[in-house]
Amino acid sequence: GGEEVTGARALTLLTVATCVTLSCAEPAPQPVVPSPPPATTSAPPPATDTPDAGAAATSPAGSRRVVAIDVSSKGNRLVASGGPCVEITRAGRDDVSAFSEKHVRCIGAGRVRALLDDIDRAIGGASLSEVAPGGAPAQPDGVRVTLDPGGPRTVQAPDALRAVNKVVESFRSTLLSERPRVGRPVAGGWTSLRVMGPAALAGRADGVLDVEITSGGGYVCELVSRDDQGASRQTQGGEVTPEVASELLGRALANAKPSTAPPGPVTVRGLKGEAATVLAPASTTAALDATATFLTKAGGACAAELRRTAETPLDKAKRAAAAGKHADVRRLLTPSVLEGKGKADAAEVKLLRAACEALKDSKCLIRLKEKHP
């Protein structure tokens, strides 16, 4: 749910849902949002303020609008513009390791506009400092807004900074606690679909992907992983129309059969209210195939590649080699190849030799040559 998770604790969670943009045979779904209010046509010319003058945005309310924000405070950052999505990131270090989080929510242009208006009210008549063209990005702790008219500005007044951070923290906490809403059941009585299993995004270690798609049109995806860079948690969520969601669930769960055997690496559950049914292997494959295009188009965590079958050490080593992670290649293949335990595969020997050479590990090469001349 909305609990903020960092470091090693993030790896124990299998709860956050996953985001997807429901559409296999149809065009990529768009978030369902109310139209933003029309732009004012009677705004006066922008103020001719400068950082030295300190009179950036003191014009009366309604003469300019905040159209984008970049707010950073204590390792948290929220970025939003006039589009339908907001991005929330967090990075730091706990008692165990470094951690990073990235949450994208496509909540609709109307709701984003409401946030920007709240920020505008929080700033009030406080003076803003103009940002020079090509100026530095927002500070680790700071507030940058883009005005229309007026362009980029930074908030400097302490009272305004506190007010903006209060609005952003409340919004962030509420947004990350929200769950996809359930709508009317589709054929068969299904109300939502859950997918969970090992997965990875390019450049990151394998993690656990958790996806939820509901008949109400809500979706959310979470990928939790750890590698030598630390713990990572990525989520993405949003909404499509109930009609699009129902059509997707109808195809994914058509003729779904319950499993009578232990699930494989990837588990798919169909839910009727709170009652969950683990799908049989054939039904699992059908559901994954039906949702694959939707998830890919959704992007972010939803686009993580699910490992539908159990990977061998060689499979993992090949991926590590392709990513240039030679230390991982050695870790994965050393027991069976370098130490000569079990039957060595020619591909394993080739991968390990390349890793030893890349690491400039002469001892590794000598031992490898002794075991596999």
Coordinates of N, CA and C in Angstrom, one line a residue, residues 30-229:
Q30 N -5.2 5.4 -22.9 CA -4.9 6.7 -22.4 C -5.5 6.9 -21.0
P31 N -4.9 7.5 -20.1 CA -5.5 7.8 -18.8 C -6.8 8.5 -19.0
V32 N -7.8 8.1 -18.2 CA -9.1 8.8 -18.2 C -9.1 10.0 -17.3
V33 N -9.1 11.1 -17.8 CA -9.0 12.3 -17.0 C -9.9 13.4 -17.5
P34 N -10.4 14.3 -16.6 CA -11.2 15.4 -17.0 C -10.3 16.4 -17.8
S35 N -10.9 17.1 -18.7 CA -10.1 18.1 -19.5 C -9.6 19.2 -18.5
P36 N -8.4 19.7 -18.7 CA -7.9 20.8 -17.8 C -8.6 22.0 -18.1
P37 N -8.7 22.9 -17.2 CA -9.4 24.2 -17.4 C -8.7 25.0 -18.5
P38 N -9.5 25.7 -19.3 CA -8.9 26.5 -20.4 C -8.0 27.5 -19.9
A39 N -6.9 27.7 -20.7 CA -5.9 28.8 -20.3 C -6.5 30.1 -20.4
T40 N -6.1 31.0 -19.5 CA -6.7 32.4 -19.5 C -6.1 33.1 -20.7
T41 N -6.9 34.0 -21.3 CA -6.5 34.7 -22.4 C -6.3 36.2 -22.1
S42 N -6.6 36.6 -20.8 CA -6.5 38.0 -20.4 C -5.4 38.3 -19.5
A43 N -4.4 37.4 -19.4 CA -3.3 37.6 -18.5 C -2.4 38.8 -18.9
P44 N -2.0 39.6 -18.0 CA -1.1 40.7 -18.3 C 0.2 40.3 -18.7
P45 N 1.1 41.1 -19.3 CA 2.4 40.7 -19.6 C 3.2 40.3 -18.4
P46 N 4.1 39.3 -18.6 CA 4.9 38.8 -17.4 C 5.7 39.9 -16.8
A47 N 5.9 39.8 -15.5 CA 6.7 40.7 -14.7 C 8.1 40.7 -15.2
T48 N 8.7 41.9 -15.2 CA 10.1 42.0 -15.7 C 11.1 41.9 -14.6
D49 N 10.9 40.9 -13.7 CA 11.7 40.8 -12.5 C 13.0 40.1 -12.8
T50 N 14.0 40.3 -12.0 CA 15.3 39.6 -12.0 C 15.6 39.1 -10.7
P51 N 16.6 38.2 -10.5 CA 16.9 37.7 -9.2 C 17.3 38.8 -8.3
D52 N 18.0 39.8 -8.8 CA 18.4 40.9 -8.0 C 17.2 41.8 -7.5
A53 N 16.2 42.0 -8.4 CA 15.1 42.8 -8.1 C 14.2 42.1 -7.0
G54 N 14.1 40.7 -7.1 CA 13.4 39.9 -6.1 C 11.9 40.1 -6.3
A55 N 11.4 40.5 -7.5 CA 10.0 40.8 -7.7 C 9.3 39.8 -8.6
A56 N 9.9 38.6 -8.7 CA 9.5 37.7 -9.7 C 8.0 37.4 -9.9
A57 N 7.4 36.9 -8.9 CA 6.0 36.5 -9.1 C 5.1 37.1 -8.1
T58 N 5.1 38.4 -8.1 CA 4.2 39.1 -7.1 C 3.0 39.7 -7.7
S59 N 2.7 39.3 -9.0 CA 1.5 39.8 -9.6 C 0.3 39.2 -9.0
P60 N -0.9 39.8 -9.2 CA -2.1 39.3 -8.5 C -2.4 37.9 -8.9
A61 N -3.2 37.2 -8.0 CA -3.6 35.8 -8.3 C -4.4 35.8 -9.6
G62 N -4.1 34.9 -10.5 CA -4.8 34.7 -11.7 C -4.0 35.3 -12.9
S63 N -3.0 36.1 -12.6 CA -2.2 36.7 -13.7 C -1.2 35.8 -14.3
R64 N -0.9 34.7 -13.5 CA 0.0 33.7 -14.0 C -0.3 32.4 -13.3
R65 N 0.1 31.3 -14.0 CA -0.2 30.0 -13.4 C 1.1 29.2 -13.3
V66 N 1.1 28.3 -12.3 CA 2.2 27.3 -12.2 C 1.9 26.2 -13.2
V67 N 2.8 25.9 -14.1 CA 2.5 24.9 -15.1 C 3.4 23.7 -14.9
A68 N 4.4 23.8 -14.1 CA 5.3 22.6 -13.8 C 6.0 22.9 -12.5
I69 N 6.4 21.7 -11.8 CA 7.1 21.9 -10.5 C 8.2 20.8 -10.5
D70 N 9.2 21.1 -9.7 CA 10.3 20.2 -9.4 C 10.7 20.5 -7.9
V71 N 10.2 19.6 -7.0 CA 10.3 19.9 -5.6 C 11.2 18.8 -5.0
S72 N 12.2 19.2 -4.3 CA 13.1 18.3 -3.6 C 13.3 18.6 -2.1
S73 N 13.2 17.6 -1.3 CA 13.3 17.8 0.1 C 13.7 16.5 0.8
K74 N 14.8 16.5 1.5 CA 15.3 15.4 2.4 C 15.3 14.1 1.6
G75 N 15.9 14.2 0.4 CA 16.0 13.0 -0.4 C 14.8 12.6 -1.3
N76 N 13.7 13.3 -1.1 CA 12.5 13.0 -1.9 C 12.4 14.1 -3.0
R77 N 11.9 13.6 -4.1 CA 11.7 14.6 -5.2 C 10.4 14.3 -6.0
L78 N 9.7 15.3 -6.3 CA 8.4 15.2 -7.1 C 8.5 16.1 -8.3
V79 N 8.2 15.5 -9.4 CA 8.2 16.3 -10.7 C 6.9 16.2 -11.3
A80 N 6.3 17.3 -11.8 CA 5.0 17.2 -12.4 C 4.9 18.4 -13.4
S81 N 4.2 18.2 -14.5 CA 3.9 19.3 -15.4 C 2.5 19.2 -15.8
G82 N 2.1 19.7 -16.9 CA 0.7 19.7 -17.3 C 0.2 18.4 -17.9
G83 N 1.1 17.4 -18.0 CA 0.7 16.1 -18.5 C -0.1 15.3 -17.5
P84 N -0.4 14.0 -17.8 CA -1.3 13.2 -16.9 C -0.5 12.5 -15.8
C85 N 0.9 12.6 -15.8 CA 1.7 11.7 -14.9 C 2.5 12.6 -14.0
V86 N 2.8 12.0 -12.8 CA 3.8 12.6 -11.9 C 4.8 11.6 -11.6
E87 N 6.0 12.0 -11.2 CA 7.1 11.1 -10.9 C 7.7 11.5 -9.5
I88 N 7.8 10.5 -8.7 CA 8.3 10.6 -7.3 C 9.5 9.8 -7.2
T89 N 10.6 10.3 -6.7 CA 11.8 9.5 -6.5 C 12.3 9.8 -5.1
R90 N 13.1 8.8 -4.7 CA 13.7 8.9 -3.3 C 15.0 8.1 -3.4
A91 N 16.0 8.6 -2.7 CA 17.3 7.9 -2.7 C 18.0 8.2 -1.4
G92 N 18.8 7.2 -0.9 CA 19.5 7.4 0.3 C 20.2 6.2 0.7
R93 N 20.5 6.1 2.0 CA 21.2 4.9 2.5 C 20.7 4.6 3.9
D94 N 20.3 3.3 4.2 CA 19.9 2.9 5.5 C 21.0 2.2 6.2
D95 N 20.6 1.4 7.2 CA 21.7 0.7 8.0 C 22.3 -0.5 7.2
V96 N 21.6 -0.9 6.1 CA 22.1 -2.1 5.3 C 22.8 -1.7 4.1
S97 N 22.2 -0.8 3.3 CA 22.8 -0.5 2.0 C 22.2 0.8 1.4
A98 N 22.6 1.2 0.2 CA 22.0 2.3 -0.5 C 20.7 1.8 -1.0
F99 N 19.7 2.7 -1.2 CA 18.5 2.4 -1.8 C 18.0 3.5 -2.7
S100 N 17.1 3.1 -3.7 CA 16.5 4.1 -4.6 C 15.1 3.6 -4.8
E101 N 14.2 4.6 -5.0 CA 12.8 4.4 -5.3 C 12.4 5.3 -6.5
K102 N 11.5 4.8 -7.3 CA 11.0 5.6 -8.4 C 9.5 5.2 -8.6
H103 N 8.6 6.1 -8.4 CA 7.2 5.9 -8.5 C 6.6 6.8 -9.6
V104 N 6.0 6.2 -10.6 CA 5.3 7.0 -11.6 C 3.8 6.7 -11.5
R105 N 3.0 7.7 -11.5 CA 1.5 7.6 -11.4 C 0.9 8.5 -12.5
C106 N 0.2 7.8 -13.4 CA -0.5 8.6 -14.4 C -2.0 8.8 -14.0
I107 N -2.2 9.8 -13.3 CA -3.4 10.1 -12.6 C -4.4 11.0 -13.3
G108 N -4.0 11.5 -14.5 CA -4.9 12.4 -15.2 C -4.5 13.8 -15.1
A109 N -4.6 14.5 -16.3 CA -4.2 15.9 -16.3 C -5.0 16.8 -15.3
G110 N -6.3 16.4 -15.1 CA -7.1 17.2 -14.2 C -6.6 17.2 -12.8
R111 N -6.2 16.0 -12.3 CA -5.7 15.9 -10.9 C -4.3 16.6 -10.8
V112 N -3.5 16.4 -11.9 CA -2.2 17.1 -11.8 C -2.4 18.6 -11.8
R113 N -3.3 19.1 -12.6 CA -3.6 20.5 -12.6 C -4.0 21.0 -11.2
A114 N -4.8 20.2 -10.5 CA -5.2 20.6 -9.1 C -4.0 20.7 -8.2
L115 N -3.1 19.8 -8.4 CA -1.8 19.8 -7.6 C -1.1 21.1 -7.8
L116 N -1.0 21.5 -9.1 CA -0.2 22.7 -9.5 C -0.9 23.9 -8.9
D117 N -2.3 23.9 -8.9 CA -3.0 25.0 -8.4 C -2.8 25.1 -6.9
D118 N -2.7 24.0 -6.2 CA -2.4 24.0 -4.8 C -1.0 24.6 -4.5
I119 N -0.1 24.2 -5.3 CA 1.3 24.8 -5.2 C 1.2 26.3 -5.4
D120 N 0.5 26.7 -6.4 CA 0.3 28.2 -6.7 C -0.2 28.9 -5.5
R121 N -1.2 28.3 -4.8 CA -1.8 29.0 -3.7 C -0.8 29.0 -2.5
A122 N 0.0 27.9 -2.4 CA 0.9 27.9 -1.3 C 2.0 28.9 -1.4
I123 N 2.4 29.2 -2.7 CA 3.4 30.3 -2.9 C 2.8 31.6 -2.6
G124 N 1.6 31.8 -3.0 CA 0.9 33.1 -2.7 C 1.6 34.2 -3.4
G125 N 1.9 35.3 -2.7 CA 2.6 36.5 -3.3 C 4.0 36.5 -3.0
A126 N 4.6 35.4 -2.6 CA 6.0 35.4 -2.3 C 6.9 35.7 -3.5
S127 N 8.0 36.4 -3.3 CA 8.9 36.7 -4.4 C 9.6 35.4 -4.9
L128 N 9.7 35.3 -6.2 CA 10.4 34.2 -6.8 C 11.7 34.7 -7.5
S129 N 12.7 33.9 -7.6 CA 13.9 34.2 -8.3 C 13.9 33.6 -9.7
E130 N 14.3 34.5 -10.7 CA 14.3 34.0 -12.0 C 15.5 33.1 -12.2
V131 N 15.3 32.1 -13.1 CA 16.3 31.1 -13.4 C 16.9 31.5 -14.8
A132 N 18.2 31.7 -14.8 CA 18.9 32.1 -16.1 C 18.8 30.9 -17.1
P133 N 18.7 31.3 -18.4 CA 18.7 30.2 -19.4 C 19.8 29.3 -19.2
G134 N 19.5 28.0 -19.2 CA 20.6 27.0 -19.0 C 21.1 26.9 -17.6
G135 N 20.3 27.5 -16.7 CA 20.8 27.5 -15.3 C 20.8 26.1 -14.7
A136 N 21.4 26.0 -13.5 CA 21.6 24.7 -12.9 C 20.2 24.1 -12.5
P137 N 20.1 22.8 -12.4 CA 18.8 22.2 -12.0 C 18.5 22.5 -10.6
A138 N 17.3 22.1 -10.1 CA 16.9 22.4 -8.8 C 17.9 21.8 -7.8
Q139 N 18.1 22.5 -6.6 CA 19.0 22.0 -5.6 C 18.5 20.8 -4.9
P140 N 19.4 20.0 -4.2 CA 18.9 18.8 -3.5 C 17.7 19.1 -2.6
D141 N 17.7 20.3 -2.0 CA 16.5 20.7 -1.3 C 16.1 22.0 -1.8
G142 N 15.0 22.1 -2.6 CA 14.6 23.3 -3.2 C 13.3 23.1 -4.0
V143 N 12.8 24.2 -4.4 CA 11.5 24.2 -5.2 C 11.7 25.1 -6.4
R144 N 11.5 24.5 -7.6 CA 11.5 25.2 -8.8 C 10.1 25.0 -9.4
V145 N 9.6 26.1 -9.9 CA 8.3 26.1 -10.6 C 8.5 26.8 -12.0
T146 N 7.6 26.4 -12.9 CA 7.6 27.1 -14.2 C 6.3 27.8 -14.3
L147 N 6.3 29.1 -14.6 CA 5.2 29.9 -14.7 C 4.8 30.2 -16.1
D148 N 3.5 30.4 -16.3 CA 2.9 30.8 -17.6 C 2.0 32.0 -17.4
P149 N 2.5 33.2 -17.8 CA 3.8 33.5 -18.3 C 4.8 33.7 -17.2
G150 N 6.1 33.7 -17.6 CA 7.1 33.9 -16.7 C 8.3 33.0 -16.7
G151 N 8.1 31.7 -17.2 CA 9.2 30.8 -17.3 C 9.6 30.2 -15.9
P152 N 10.8 29.6 -15.9 CA 11.2 28.9 -14.6 C 11.6 29.9 -13.5
R153 N 11.3 29.6 -12.3 CA 11.6 30.4 -11.1 C 11.9 29.4 -10.0
T154 N 12.6 30.0 -9.0 CA 12.9 29.2 -7.8 C 12.2 29.9 -6.6
V155 N 11.7 29.1 -5.7 CA 11.1 29.7 -4.5 C 12.2 29.8 -3.4
Q156 N 12.3 31.0 -2.8 CA 13.3 31.3 -1.8 C 12.8 31.6 -0.5
A157 N 11.6 32.2 -0.4 CA 11.0 32.6 0.9 C 10.8 31.4 1.8
P158 N 11.3 31.5 3.0 CA 11.1 30.3 3.9 C 9.7 29.9 4.1
D159 N 8.8 30.8 4.3 CA 7.4 30.5 4.6 C 6.8 29.8 3.3
A160 N 7.1 30.3 2.2 CA 6.6 29.7 0.9 C 7.1 28.3 0.7
L161 N 8.4 28.1 1.0 CA 9.0 26.8 0.9 C 8.4 25.8 1.9
R162 N 8.1 26.2 3.1 CA 7.4 25.3 4.0 C 6.0 25.0 3.5
A163 N 5.3 25.9 3.0 CA 4.0 25.7 2.6 C 3.9 24.8 1.4
V164 N 4.9 25.0 0.4 CA 4.9 24.1 -0.8 C 5.3 22.7 -0.3
N165 N 6.3 22.5 0.5 CA 6.7 21.2 1.0 C 5.6 20.5 1.7
K166 N 4.8 21.2 2.4 CA 3.6 20.6 3.1 C 2.6 20.0 2.1
V167 N 2.3 20.8 1.1 CA 1.4 20.4 0.0 C 1.9 19.1 -0.7
V168 N 3.2 19.2 -1.0 CA 3.8 18.0 -1.8 C 3.8 16.8 -0.9
E169 N 4.2 16.9 0.4 CA 4.3 15.7 1.2 C 2.9 15.1 1.4
S170 N 1.9 15.9 1.6 CA 0.5 15.4 1.7 C 0.1 14.7 0.4
F171 N 0.4 15.3 -0.7 CA 0.0 14.7 -2.0 C 0.8 13.4 -2.2
R172 N 2.1 13.4 -1.9 CA 2.9 12.2 -2.1 C 2.4 11.0 -1.3
S173 N 2.1 11.3 0.0 CA 1.7 10.3 0.9 C 0.3 9.7 0.5
T174 N -0.6 10.6 0.1 CA -1.9 10.1 -0.4 C -1.8 9.2 -1.6
L175 N -1.0 9.7 -2.6 CA -0.9 9.1 -3.9 C -0.3 7.7 -3.7
L176 N 0.8 7.5 -2.9 CA 1.4 6.2 -2.8 C 0.6 5.2 -2.0
S177 N -0.4 5.7 -1.3 CA -1.2 4.8 -0.5 C -2.4 4.3 -1.2
E178 N -2.7 4.9 -2.4 CA -3.9 4.5 -3.1 C -3.7 3.1 -3.8
R179 N -4.8 2.4 -3.9 CA -4.9 1.1 -4.5 C -5.8 1.2 -5.7
P180 N -5.6 0.4 -6.8 CA -6.5 0.4 -7.9 C -7.9 0.0 -7.5
R181 N -8.9 0.8 -8.0 CA -10.3 0.5 -7.6 C -10.8 -0.6 -8.4
V182 N -11.7 -1.4 -7.8 CA -12.3 -2.5 -8.5 C -13.7 -2.1 -9.0
G183 N -14.0 -2.5 -10.3 CA -15.3 -2.1 -10.9 C -16.2 -3.3 -10.9
R184 N -17.1 -3.3 -11.9 CA -18.1 -4.4 -12.0 C -17.3 -5.7 -12.5
P185 N -17.8 -6.8 -12.1 CA -17.1 -8.1 -12.5 C -17.3 -8.3 -14.0
V186 N -16.3 -8.9 -14.6 CA -16.3 -9.2 -16.0 C -16.9 -10.6 -16.2
A187 N -17.0 -11.1 -17.4 CA -17.5 -12.5 -17.6 C -16.7 -13.5 -16.7
G188 N -17.5 -14.3 -16.1 CA -16.9 -15.3 -15.2 C -16.8 -14.8 -13.7
G189 N -17.2 -13.5 -13.5 CA -17.2 -13.0 -12.2 C -15.9 -12.4 -11.7
W190 N -14.9 -12.3 -12.6 CA -13.5 -11.8 -12.2 C -13.6 -10.3 -12.0
T191 N -12.8 -9.9 -11.0 CA -12.8 -8.4 -10.7 C -11.3 -7.9 -10.8
S192 N -10.3 -8.8 -10.8 CA -9.0 -8.3 -10.9 C -8.0 -9.5 -11.2
L193 N -6.8 -9.1 -11.7 CA -5.8 -10.1 -12.1 C -4.5 -9.7 -11.4
R194 N -3.9 -10.7 -10.8 CA -2.6 -10.4 -10.1 C -1.5 -11.3 -10.8
V195 N -0.4 -10.7 -11.0 CA 0.8 -11.5 -11.6 C 2.0 -11.2 -10.7
M196 N 2.7 -12.3 -10.3 CA 3.9 -12.2 -9.5 C 4.9 -13.2 -9.9
G197 N 6.2 -12.7 -10.0 CA 7.2 -13.6 -10.4 C 8.6 -12.9 -10.5
P198 N 9.6 -13.6 -10.8 CA 10.9 -13.0 -11.0 C 10.9 -12.2 -12.3
A199 N 11.6 -11.1 -12.3 CA 11.6 -10.2 -13.5 C 12.8 -9.3 -13.3
A200 N 13.1 -8.6 -14.4 CA 14.2 -7.7 -14.4 C 14.0 -6.6 -15.5
L201 N 14.5 -5.4 -15.2 CA 14.6 -4.4 -16.2 C 16.1 -4.3 -16.7
A202 N 16.3 -3.7 -17.8 CA 17.6 -3.6 -18.4 C 18.5 -2.9 -17.4
G203 N 19.7 -3.5 -17.2 CA 20.7 -2.8 -16.3 C 20.5 -3.1 -14.8
R204 N 19.5 -3.8 -14.4 CA 19.3 -4.1 -13.0 C 19.3 -5.6 -12.8
A205 N 19.6 -6.0 -11.5 CA 19.5 -7.4 -11.2 C 18.1 -7.9 -11.2
D206 N 17.9 -9.2 -11.2 CA 16.6 -9.8 -11.1 C 15.9 -9.3 -9.8
G207 N 14.6 -9.1 -9.8 CA 13.8 -8.8 -8.7 C 12.5 -9.5 -8.7
V208 N 11.6 -9.1 -7.9 CA 10.2 -9.6 -7.9 C 9.3 -8.6 -8.4
L209 N 8.5 -9.0 -9.4 CA 7.5 -8.1 -10.1 C 6.1 -8.5 -9.6
D210 N 5.3 -7.5 -9.2 CA 4.0 -7.7 -8.7 C 3.1 -6.8 -9.5
V211 N 2.1 -7.3 -10.2 CA 1.2 -6.5 -11.1 C -0.2 -6.8 -10.6
E212 N -1.0 -5.7 -10.7 CA -2.4 -5.8 -10.4 C -3.2 -5.0 -11.5
I213 N -4.2 -5.6 -12.1 CA -5.1 -4.9 -13.0 C -6.5 -5.2 -12.5
T214 N -7.3 -4.1 -12.4 CA -8.7 -4.3 -11.9 C -9.7 -4.0 -13.0
S215 N -10.9 -4.5 -12.8 CA -12.0 -4.2 -13.7 C -12.5 -2.8 -13.7
G216 N -12.1 -2.1 -12.7 CA -12.4 -0.6 -12.6 C -11.5 0.2 -13.5
G217 N -10.4 -0.4 -14.0 CA -9.5 0.4 -14.9 C -8.2 0.7 -14.2
G218 N -8.1 0.5 -12.9 CA -6.8 0.8 -12.2 C -5.8 -0.3 -12.4
Y219 N -4.5 0.2 -12.4 CA -3.4 -0.8 -12.5 C -2.2 -0.2 -11.8
V220 N -1.4 -1.1 -11.3 CA -0.2 -0.7 -10.6 C 0.8 -1.9 -10.7
C221 N 2.1 -1.6 -10.9 CA 3.1 -2.6 -11.0 C 4.3 -2.2 -10.0
E222 N 4.9 -3.2 -9.4 CA 6.0 -2.9 -8.5 C 7.1 -3.9 -8.8
L223 N 8.3 -3.4 -8.9 CA 9.5 -4.3 -9.1 C 10.5 -3.9 -8.0
V224 N 10.8 -4.9 -7.2 CA 11.8 -4.8 -6.1 C 13.0 -5.6 -6.4
S225 N 14.2 -5.1 -6.3 CA 15.4 -5.8 -6.7 C 16.5 -5.3 -5.8
R226 N 17.6 -6.1 -5.9 CA 18.9 -5.7 -5.2 C 20.1 -6.2 -6.1
D227 N 21.1 -5.3 -6.2 CA 22.3 -5.7 -6.8 C 23.4 -5.0 -6.1
D228 N 24.6 -4.9 -6.7 CA 25.7 -4.3 -6.0 C 25.6 -2.8 -5.9
Q229 N 24.6 -2.2 -6.5 CA 24.3 -0.8 -6.3 C 23.3 -0.5 -5.2

